[in-house]
Amino acid sequence: MAFKERTKPKRLRVMELLSRRMNLSRDERNKFLYWVKGYKGEIQFDVLTQKLKCDCLILNDLFLKVNGKQFQIDTLIITAKGIYIYEVKNFEGTYYYEGTKMYSGRSRKEVYDPLDQVKHASTLLRQLMQQMGYSLSIKTVIVFMNQDFALYQAPMLEELILPGALKAHLAEVSEISGQLSQTQRKFAEEIKALHIEDVSLREVPYYEESSLKKGVICCECGTFIEEYTQSLYSVCPICHHKERIRDTVIRQFEEYKLLFPDQKITKAVLLKWSDGRLSANRIAYTLKQTYRAVGTGRWRYYE
Ligand SMILES: [Zn+2]
């Protein structure tokens, strides 16, 4: 198990909901799909790093701050031979380097070079380490996860790991001998504690409650469920997924809280959010059973 697990970023979870409940522009949709793909690549990489046999600590998705600057590390692996910082890319298609810049073959546009990205992260990590009183060696690595990725005129750098070389690279890490030192373990604890959850919604389109489609979405296929024929379960008309109504209410609650963290959630709010599809009694009962009630009467809300 990873020493720090990866969780789905908030902005991606919000975008998943928005993609169902509002019309995204073509640019917004492309951005969303890009994030989904990026996250999928990271999860695929996590599956591979879980198989490492060497004594190591794996910290997935660190969001850190030093001297007022924030930076993010996709994967950090502490081994007896030093620290690896990974930038995980799930680029698809053809890319090429011209000079020190990287371009997409399709659009011919410059892309944010992962080499710069990982260099930026390692510089800031070194600063942070210094402040923490550590001097451990850092290696930066960029892994390209997608089998349909090709990179031309790439600089001959050992830190660029193309899909075909990934297995060999991880085998090499896996064979690192020796045990982690006390200092390395202490560093892992301390850096994990410094992680901040990235709750920013940068690049997420503006939304407000009135502009979002109300109703209950199937948690399997994303269809809006229009009809509730049973009192304890809902059955999706498209994928036939069955869900306890209690769980549906909880899902509606969590969705609303994610989208509108500053709003108080009352029975009336959830009734409106579900577009009246869920019964008021069922909502009231579940809220009472699951959440903490604050206030009384019609002003009572739950948290
Ligand atoms: Zn469904």
Coordinates of C-alpha atoms and ligand atoms in Angstrom, one line a residue:
M1 CA 0.0 0.0 0.0
A2 CA 1.2 3.5 -0.8
F3 CA 2.4 5.6 2.1
K4 CA 0.1 8.3 0.8
E5 CA -2.8 7.3 -1.4
R6 CA -4.0 9.4 -4.4
T7 CA -7.5 10.8 -4.3
K8 CA -9.4 12.3 -7.2
P9 CA -8.8 16.0 -7.3
K10 CA -11.7 18.2 -6.3
R11 CA -11.8 20.1 -9.6
L12 CA -12.1 16.9 -11.5
R13 CA -14.9 15.7 -9.3
V14 CA -16.7 19.0 -9.8
M15 CA -16.2 18.9 -13.5
E16 CA -17.7 15.3 -13.6
L17 CA -20.8 16.7 -12.1
L18 CA -20.9 19.8 -14.2
S19 CA -20.5 17.7 -17.4
R20 CA -23.8 16.1 -16.5
R21 CA -25.7 19.0 -15.2
M22 CA -24.7 21.8 -17.6
N23 CA -23.6 22.3 -21.2
L24 CA -19.9 22.7 -21.4
S25 CA -18.3 24.6 -24.2
R26 CA -16.1 22.6 -26.6
D27 CA -12.9 23.9 -24.9
E28 CA -14.3 23.1 -21.4
R29 CA -15.2 19.6 -22.5
N30 CA -11.7 19.1 -24.0
K31 CA -10.1 20.3 -20.8
F32 CA -12.3 17.9 -18.8
L33 CA -11.4 15.0 -21.0
Y34 CA -7.8 15.9 -20.7
W35 CA -8.0 15.8 -16.9
V36 CA -9.8 12.5 -17.0
K37 CA -7.1 11.1 -19.2
G38 CA -4.4 12.5 -17.0
Y39 CA -5.9 11.0 -13.8
K40 CA -6.4 7.7 -15.5
G41 CA -2.7 7.7 -16.4
E42 CA -1.7 8.4 -12.8
I43 CA -3.9 5.5 -11.6
Q44 CA -2.3 3.2 -14.1
F45 CA 1.1 4.3 -12.8
D46 CA 0.1 3.7 -9.2
V47 CA -0.8 0.1 -10.1
L48 CA 2.7 -0.4 -11.4
T49 CA 4.5 1.2 -8.5
Q50 CA 2.6 -1.0 -6.0
K51 CA 4.6 -3.9 -7.4
L52 CA 8.0 -2.5 -6.5
K53 CA 9.9 -5.0 -4.4
C54 CA 12.6 -2.7 -2.9
D55 CA 12.3 -1.1 0.5
C56 CA 10.6 2.1 -0.4
L57 CA 7.8 4.6 0.6
I58 CA 5.5 5.8 -2.1
L59 CA 3.7 9.1 -1.8
N60 CA 1.1 9.8 -4.5
D61 CA 0.0 13.3 -5.4
L62 CA 1.7 15.7 -3.1
F63 CA 0.6 19.4 -3.1
L64 CA 3.2 21.4 -1.3
K65 CA 4.1 25.0 -0.6
V66 CA 7.5 26.7 -0.1
N67 CA 8.3 30.4 0.2
G68 CA 4.8 31.2 -0.9
K69 CA 5.0 29.1 -4.0
Q70 CA 2.8 26.0 -4.5
F71 CA 3.9 22.9 -6.4
Q72 CA 2.6 19.5 -7.1
I73 CA 4.3 16.1 -7.5
D74 CA 2.5 13.3 -9.2
T75 CA 4.5 10.5 -7.4
L76 CA 7.4 10.6 -5.0
I77 CA 9.2 7.4 -4.2
I78 CA 11.8 7.3 -1.4
T79 CA 14.3 4.5 -1.9
A80 CA 17.5 3.6 -0.1
K81 CA 19.4 5.2 -3.1
G82 CA 17.5 8.5 -3.0
I83 CA 14.2 10.1 -3.9
Y84 CA 12.5 9.8 -7.3
I85 CA 10.1 12.5 -8.4
Y86 CA 7.7 11.4 -11.2
E87 CA 5.8 13.5 -13.6
V88 CA 3.2 11.2 -15.1
K89 CA 1.9 12.0 -18.6
N90 CA -0.8 10.3 -20.5
F91 CA -0.2 12.1 -23.8
E92 CA -1.6 10.4 -26.9
G93 CA -0.4 10.9 -30.4
T94 CA 2.7 12.4 -31.8
Y95 CA 4.8 15.0 -30.2
Y96 CA 8.2 16.4 -31.1
Y97 CA 11.0 18.5 -29.8
E98 CA 12.4 21.5 -31.6
G99 CA 15.4 22.9 -29.8
T100 CA 14.4 22.8 -26.1
K101 CA 10.7 23.1 -26.8
M102 CA 8.0 20.4 -27.1
Y103 CA 5.2 20.6 -29.6
S104 CA 2.1 18.6 -30.4
G105 CA 2.4 17.0 -33.8
R106 CA -1.3 17.5 -34.5
S107 CA -1.8 21.2 -33.5
R108 CA 1.9 22.2 -34.0
K109 CA 1.4 24.2 -30.8
E110 CA 4.0 24.3 -28.0
V111 CA 3.0 22.3 -25.0
Y112 CA 4.1 22.9 -21.5
D113 CA 7.3 20.9 -21.4
P114 CA 7.1 18.1 -18.8
L115 CA 10.9 18.5 -18.4
D116 CA 10.3 22.1 -17.2
Q117 CA 7.5 21.0 -15.1
V118 CA 9.5 18.4 -13.2
K119 CA 12.5 20.7 -13.0
H120 CA 10.3 23.3 -11.3
A121 CA 9.0 20.8 -8.8
S122 CA 12.4 19.4 -8.0
T123 CA 13.8 23.0 -7.4
L124 CA 11.0 23.8 -5.0
L125 CA 11.3 20.4 -3.3
R126 CA 15.0 21.1 -2.7
Q127 CA 14.2 24.4 -1.2
L128 CA 11.6 22.8 1.1
M129 CA 14.0 20.0 2.1
Q130 CA 16.6 22.6 3.0
Q131 CA 14.1 24.4 5.2
M132 CA 13.2 21.0 6.8
G133 CA 16.9 20.3 7.4
Y134 CA 17.4 17.4 5.0
S135 CA 19.7 16.9 2.1
L136 CA 18.6 13.8 0.2
S137 CA 19.4 13.2 -3.4
I138 CA 16.6 13.7 -5.9
K139 CA 16.1 12.1 -9.3
T140 CA 13.5 13.5 -11.7
V141 CA 11.7 11.2 -14.1
I142 CA 8.9 11.8 -16.6
V143 CA 6.9 8.7 -17.6
F144 CA 4.7 8.5 -20.6
M145 CA 2.0 6.0 -19.9
N146 CA 0.1 5.9 -23.2
Q147 CA 1.0 3.1 -25.7
D148 CA -0.1 5.4 -28.5
F149 CA 2.4 8.1 -27.7
A150 CA 5.4 8.9 -29.9
L151 CA 8.0 11.5 -29.3
Y152 CA 10.4 12.6 -32.0
Q153 CA 13.7 14.5 -31.7
A154 CA 13.6 14.0 -28.0
P155 CA 16.7 15.0 -26.1
M156 CA 18.7 11.9 -25.1
L157 CA 17.9 12.2 -21.4
E158 CA 17.6 9.3 -19.1
E159 CA 14.8 11.1 -17.3
L160 CA 12.4 10.7 -20.2
I161 CA 10.8 7.3 -20.0
L162 CA 8.8 6.4 -23.0
P163 CA 6.1 3.7 -22.8
G164 CA 8.4 1.0 -24.1
A165 CA 11.0 1.7 -21.5
L166 CA 8.8 1.9 -18.5
K167 CA 8.9 -1.7 -17.5
A168 CA 12.7 -1.7 -17.6
H169 CA 12.9 1.5 -15.6
L170 CA 10.6 0.1 -12.8
A171 CA 12.5 -3.2 -12.8
E172 CA 15.7 -1.2 -12.1
V173 CA 14.1 0.7 -9.2
S174 CA 12.6 -2.5 -7.9
E175 CA 16.1 -4.0 -7.7
I176 CA 17.5 -1.3 -5.5
S177 CA 19.0 -3.1 -2.5
G178 CA 19.4 -1.8 1.0
Q179 CA 16.9 -0.6 3.6
L180 CA 15.6 2.9 4.1
S181 CA 17.4 4.9 6.8
Q182 CA 15.7 6.4 9.8
T183 CA 16.3 9.9 8.3
Q184 CA 14.5 8.8 5.1
R185 CA 11.6 7.5 7.0
K186 CA 11.4 10.6 9.1
F187 CA 11.4 12.7 6.0
A188 CA 8.5 10.7 4.6
E189 CA 6.4 11.3 7.7
E190 CA 7.2 15.0 7.6
I191 CA 6.6 15.7 4.0
K192 CA 3.3 13.7 4.1
A193 CA 2.2 16.0 6.9
L194 CA 3.0 19.1 4.8
H195 CA 0.6 18.0 2.0
I196 CA -2.3 20.4 1.5
E197 CA -5.4 19.3 -0.3
D198 CA -5.8 21.2 -3.5
V199 CA -9.3 22.5 -3.3
S200 CA -8.9 25.2 -5.9
L201 CA -11.3 25.2 -8.8
R202 CA -9.0 26.8 -11.3
E203 CA -10.0 26.4 -14.9
V204 CA -13.5 25.1 -13.8
P205 CA -16.2 27.1 -15.6
Y206 CA -18.4 29.4 -13.5
Y207 CA -21.6 27.8 -12.3
E208 CA -24.5 28.6 -10.0
E209 CA -27.4 26.5 -8.7
S210 CA -30.0 28.1 -11.0
S211 CA -28.0 27.1 -14.2
L212 CA -27.6 23.5 -13.3
K213 CA -30.0 20.7 -14.2
K214 CA -31.7 19.3 -11.2
G215 CA -32.5 15.6 -10.7
V216 CA -30.9 12.3 -9.7
I217 CA -28.1 10.9 -11.8
C218 CA -27.4 7.2 -12.0
C219 CA -24.1 6.6 -10.3
E220 CA -23.1 4.0 -12.8
C221 CA -23.9 5.5 -16.2
G222 CA -24.8 9.1 -15.5
T223 CA -28.4 9.0 -16.9
F224 CA -31.0 11.1 -15.2
I225 CA -33.5 8.8 -13.4
E226 CA -36.9 10.2 -14.0
E227 CA -39.1 7.7 -12.4
Y228 CA -39.1 6.0 -9.0
T229 CA -41.4 3.0 -8.9
Q230 CA -40.1 1.4 -5.7
S231 CA -39.8 2.9 -2.3
L232 CA -36.5 1.3 -1.2
Y233 CA -34.5 1.0 -4.4
S234 CA -34.0 2.9 -7.5
V235 CA -33.4 1.1 -10.8
C236 CA -31.7 2.9 -13.7
P237 CA -33.7 2.6 -16.9
I238 CA -30.6 2.4 -19.0
C239 CA -28.0 0.3 -17.2
H240 CA -30.4 -1.3 -14.7
H241 CA -28.1 -0.4 -11.8
K242 CA -30.0 -0.8 -8.5
E243 CA -29.3 1.5 -5.6
R244 CA -30.8 1.9 -2.2
I245 CA -32.7 5.2 -2.0
R246 CA -30.9 5.9 1.3
D247 CA -27.6 5.8 -0.7
T248 CA -29.1 8.0 -3.4
V249 CA -30.0 10.6 -0.8
I250 CA -26.5 10.5 0.6
R251 CA -25.1 10.9 -2.9
Q252 CA -27.3 13.9 -3.6
F253 CA -26.1 15.4 -0.3
E254 CA -22.4 14.9 -1.0
E255 CA -22.8 16.2 -4.6
Y256 CA -24.5 19.3 -3.4
K257 CA -21.9 19.9 -0.7
L258 CA -19.1 19.5 -3.2
L259 CA -20.6 22.0 -5.6
F260 CA -21.8 24.5 -3.0
P261 CA -19.6 24.1 0.1
D262 CA -20.9 27.3 1.7
Q263 CA -24.6 26.5 1.5
K264 CA -26.6 25.0 4.3
I265 CA -28.3 21.7 3.3
T266 CA -31.9 21.4 4.4
K267 CA -34.6 19.0 3.5
A268 CA -36.0 21.5 1.1
V269 CA -32.7 22.0 -0.6
L270 CA -32.3 18.3 -1.4
L271 CA -35.9 18.1 -2.5
K272 CA -35.2 20.8 -5.0
W273 CA -31.8 19.4 -6.0
S274 CA -33.4 16.0 -6.8
D275 CA -36.1 17.8 -8.8
G276 CA -38.8 16.3 -6.5
R277 CA -37.9 12.8 -7.6
L278 CA -37.1 11.6 -4.1
S279 CA -39.8 11.6 -1.5
A280 CA -39.6 14.3 1.2
N281 CA -40.1 11.6 3.9
R282 CA -37.2 9.5 2.6
I283 CA -34.9 12.6 2.4
A284 CA -35.9 13.7 6.0
Y285 CA -35.4 10.2 7.4
T286 CA -32.0 9.7 5.7
L287 CA -30.7 13.1 6.8
K288 CA -31.7 12.4 10.4
Q289 CA -30.1 9.0 10.3
T290 CA -26.9 10.1 8.6
Y291 CA -26.0 13.7 9.4
R292 CA -25.8 16.0 12.3
A293 CA -28.8 18.4 12.6
V294 CA -28.3 22.0 13.5
G295 CA -31.2 24.3 14.4
T296 CA -34.9 23.6 14.5
G297 CA -38.1 23.7 12.4
R298 CA -37.9 24.7 8.8
W299 CA -34.5 26.2 9.4
R300 CA -33.0 23.0 10.4
Y301 CA -30.0 22.0 8.3
Y302 CA -27.6 19.1 8.3
E303 CA -23.8 18.7 8.1
Ligands
ZN1 ZN -27.5 3.8 -15.2

